[in-house]
Coordinates of C-alpha atoms in Angstrom, one line a residue:
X1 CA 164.9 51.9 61.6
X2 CA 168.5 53.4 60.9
X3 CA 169.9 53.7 63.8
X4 CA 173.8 54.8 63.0
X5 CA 175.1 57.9 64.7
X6 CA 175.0 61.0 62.6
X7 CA 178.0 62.5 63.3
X8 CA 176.7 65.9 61.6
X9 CA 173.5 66.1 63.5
X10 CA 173.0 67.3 67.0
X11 CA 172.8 64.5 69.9
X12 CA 169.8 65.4 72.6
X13 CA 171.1 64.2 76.5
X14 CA 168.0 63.9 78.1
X15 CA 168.7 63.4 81.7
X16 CA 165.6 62.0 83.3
X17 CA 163.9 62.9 87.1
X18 CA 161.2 64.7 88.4
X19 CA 160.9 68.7 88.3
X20 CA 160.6 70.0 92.2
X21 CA 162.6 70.9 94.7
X22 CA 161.3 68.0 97.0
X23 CA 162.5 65.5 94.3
X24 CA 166.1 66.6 93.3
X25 CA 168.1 64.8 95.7
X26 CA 166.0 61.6 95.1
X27 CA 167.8 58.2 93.9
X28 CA 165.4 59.1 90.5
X29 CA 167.1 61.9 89.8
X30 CA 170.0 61.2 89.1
X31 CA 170.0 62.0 85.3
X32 CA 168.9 65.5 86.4
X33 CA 172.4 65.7 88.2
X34 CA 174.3 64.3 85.4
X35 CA 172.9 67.0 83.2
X36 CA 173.2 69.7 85.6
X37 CA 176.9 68.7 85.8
X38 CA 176.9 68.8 81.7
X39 CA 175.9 72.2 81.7
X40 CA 178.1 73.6 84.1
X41 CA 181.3 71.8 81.9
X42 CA 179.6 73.9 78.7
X43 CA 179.6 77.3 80.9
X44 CA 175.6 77.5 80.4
X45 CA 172.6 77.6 82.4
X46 CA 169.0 75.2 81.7
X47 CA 166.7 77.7 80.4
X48 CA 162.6 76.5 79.7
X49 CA 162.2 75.3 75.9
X50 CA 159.6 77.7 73.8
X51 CA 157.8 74.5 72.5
X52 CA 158.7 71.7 74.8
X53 CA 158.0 71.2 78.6
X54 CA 161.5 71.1 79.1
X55 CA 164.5 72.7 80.5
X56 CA 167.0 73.0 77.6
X57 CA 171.0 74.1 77.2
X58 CA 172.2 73.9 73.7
X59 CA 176.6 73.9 73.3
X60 CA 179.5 71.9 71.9
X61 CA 181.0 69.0 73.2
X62 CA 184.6 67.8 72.2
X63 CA 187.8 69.5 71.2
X64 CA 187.5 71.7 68.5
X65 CA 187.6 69.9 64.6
X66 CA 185.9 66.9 63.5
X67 CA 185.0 65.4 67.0
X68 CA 183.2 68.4 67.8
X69 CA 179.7 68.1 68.4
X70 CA 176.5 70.1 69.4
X71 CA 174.4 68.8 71.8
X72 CA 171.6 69.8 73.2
X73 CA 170.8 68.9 77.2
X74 CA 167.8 68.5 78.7
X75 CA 166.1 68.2 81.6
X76 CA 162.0 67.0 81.0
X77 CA 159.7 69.2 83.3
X78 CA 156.4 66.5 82.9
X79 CA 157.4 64.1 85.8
X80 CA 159.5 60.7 84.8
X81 CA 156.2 59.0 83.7
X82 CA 155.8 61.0 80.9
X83 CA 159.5 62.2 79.5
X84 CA 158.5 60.5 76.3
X85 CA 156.3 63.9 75.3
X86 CA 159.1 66.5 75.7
X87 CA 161.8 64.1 74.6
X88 CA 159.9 63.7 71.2
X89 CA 159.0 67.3 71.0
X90 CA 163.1 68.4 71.2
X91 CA 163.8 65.4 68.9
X92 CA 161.4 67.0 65.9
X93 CA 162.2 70.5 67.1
X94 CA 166.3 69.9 66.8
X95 CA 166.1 67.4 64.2
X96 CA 167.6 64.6 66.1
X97 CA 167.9 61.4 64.5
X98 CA 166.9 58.6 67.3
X99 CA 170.6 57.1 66.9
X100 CA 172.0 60.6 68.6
X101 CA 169.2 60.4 71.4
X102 CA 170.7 59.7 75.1
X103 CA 168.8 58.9 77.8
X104 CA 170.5 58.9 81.4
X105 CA 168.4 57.5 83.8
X106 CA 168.5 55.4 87.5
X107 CA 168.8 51.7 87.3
X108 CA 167.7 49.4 89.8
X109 CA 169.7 46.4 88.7
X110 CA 173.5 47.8 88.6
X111 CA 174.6 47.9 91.8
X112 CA 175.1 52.0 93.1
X113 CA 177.7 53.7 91.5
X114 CA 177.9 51.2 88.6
X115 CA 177.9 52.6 85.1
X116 CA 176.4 50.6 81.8
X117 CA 176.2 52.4 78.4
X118 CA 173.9 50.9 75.3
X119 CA 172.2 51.1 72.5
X120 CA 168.1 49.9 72.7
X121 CA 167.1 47.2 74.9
X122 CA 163.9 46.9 77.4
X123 CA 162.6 49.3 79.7
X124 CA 163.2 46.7 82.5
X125 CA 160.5 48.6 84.4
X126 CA 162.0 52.1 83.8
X127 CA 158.8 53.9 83.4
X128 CA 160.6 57.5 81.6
X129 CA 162.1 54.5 79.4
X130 CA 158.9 53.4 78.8
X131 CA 157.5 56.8 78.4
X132 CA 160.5 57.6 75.5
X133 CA 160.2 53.4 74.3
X134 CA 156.4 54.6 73.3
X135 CA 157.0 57.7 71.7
X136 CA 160.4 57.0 69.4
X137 CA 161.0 53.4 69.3
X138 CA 164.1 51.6 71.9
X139 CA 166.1 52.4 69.1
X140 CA 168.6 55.2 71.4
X141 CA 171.4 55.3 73.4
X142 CA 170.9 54.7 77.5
X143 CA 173.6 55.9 80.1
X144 CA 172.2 53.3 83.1
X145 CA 173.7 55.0 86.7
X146 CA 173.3 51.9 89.3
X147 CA 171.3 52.6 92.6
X148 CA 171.4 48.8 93.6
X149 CA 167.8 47.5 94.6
X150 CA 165.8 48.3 97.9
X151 CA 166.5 47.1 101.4
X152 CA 164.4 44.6 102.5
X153 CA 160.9 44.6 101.5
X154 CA 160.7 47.6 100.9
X155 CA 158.7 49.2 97.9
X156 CA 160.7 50.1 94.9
X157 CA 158.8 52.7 94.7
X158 CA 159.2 54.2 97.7
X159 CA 163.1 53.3 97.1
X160 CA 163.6 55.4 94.2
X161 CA 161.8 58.5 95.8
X162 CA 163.9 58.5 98.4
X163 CA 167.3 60.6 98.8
X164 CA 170.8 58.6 98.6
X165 CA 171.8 57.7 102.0
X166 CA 174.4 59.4 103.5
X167 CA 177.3 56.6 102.8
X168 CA 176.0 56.8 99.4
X169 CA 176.1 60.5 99.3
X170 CA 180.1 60.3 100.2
X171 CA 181.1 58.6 96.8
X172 CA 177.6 60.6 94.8
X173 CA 180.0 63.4 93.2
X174 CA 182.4 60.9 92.1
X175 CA 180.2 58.7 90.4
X176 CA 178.2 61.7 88.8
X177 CA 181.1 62.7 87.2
X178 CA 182.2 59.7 86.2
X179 CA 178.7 59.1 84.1
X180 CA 178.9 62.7 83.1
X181 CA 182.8 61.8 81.8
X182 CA 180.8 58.7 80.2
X183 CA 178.2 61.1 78.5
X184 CA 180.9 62.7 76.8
X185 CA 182.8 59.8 75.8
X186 CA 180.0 58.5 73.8
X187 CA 179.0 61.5 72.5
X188 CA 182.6 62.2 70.7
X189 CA 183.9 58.2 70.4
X190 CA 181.1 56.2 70.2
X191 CA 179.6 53.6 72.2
X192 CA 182.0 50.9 71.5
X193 CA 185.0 53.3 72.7
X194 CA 183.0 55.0 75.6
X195 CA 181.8 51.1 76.6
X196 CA 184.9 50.1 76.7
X197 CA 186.1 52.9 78.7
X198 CA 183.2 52.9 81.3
X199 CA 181.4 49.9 81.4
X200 CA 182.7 48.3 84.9

């Protein structure tokens, strides 16, 4: 599979969480906030896809000329175990090739805070990775946000469904921004530049 960038094709940022009030401070939604963050740099509000079960905000990213680029957020609405479904839908709806797909999602082995952009790779467990893996392939871009791993014995689970503490919550703002910075960077230089910049 041909996984190069198009740089005249739209890129889909799919931030990954669960839909619900009760969830969107969880350590699981973190994509959500990156996107929410997205939106509000374009100016635009998430709005429910026609086709997709999805919450969707279409704008450019970049200066204006070449770097330019039109992306299309979104948030899935089917609950992380099944982001594949929408994710595929906006792909064939938008006509994204799988080399412009971004998923930014929690991960459990980057310690909190900790950013780590790629291309393809394992789901290491992930299961709205392994929700998208199934439907297109590993074959896109992954912005990983670090929540660091549970204390104790407790259930990752259980971990992930929680909110961040309130020590985490002091420095939550900061690093949003910083993977929402990273989004961008990849987006308009590419993952080699935007690694470079933001892989710590």
């Amino acid at each position: 599979m041909d996984v190069t960038t198009d740089a005249g094709a739209p890129w889909l940022v799919a931030g990954l969480g669960n839909p619900g009030g009760e969830y969107a401070a969880n350590r699981h939604n973190v994509g959500f906030m990156v996107a929410d963050l997205l939106a509000e740099r374009m100016g635009a509000r998430f709005k429910r896809h026609g086709k997709a079960q999805a919450q969707v905000v279409e704008g450019r990213i970049g200066p204006p000329g070449p770097a330019n680029r039109r992306v299309i957020l979104a948030k899935p609405m089917s609950f992380m175990n099944v982001s594949g479904g929408p994710v595929t839908v906006l792909r064939d709806f938008y006509k994204v090739p799988v080399g412009n797909i971004v998923a930014v999602h929690d991960e459990l082995d980057i310690d909190y805070g900790v950013l780590r952009l790629k291309l393809g790779g394992g789901d290491n467990g992930h299961n709205g990775l392994k929700s998208i893996t199934k439907s297109l392939g590993a074959d896109y871009h992954r912005v990983r946000f670090g929540i660091g791993r549970p204390p104790g014995r407790m259930p990752v689970a259980d971990f992930v469904l929680r909110d961040f503490s309130s020590a985490e919550r002091k420095e939550l703002d900061y690093f949003v921004d910083r993977a929402a910075d990273a989004v961008e960077a990849l987006v308009i230089e590419g993952l080699e530049r935007a690694q470079s910049a933001y892989n710590s």
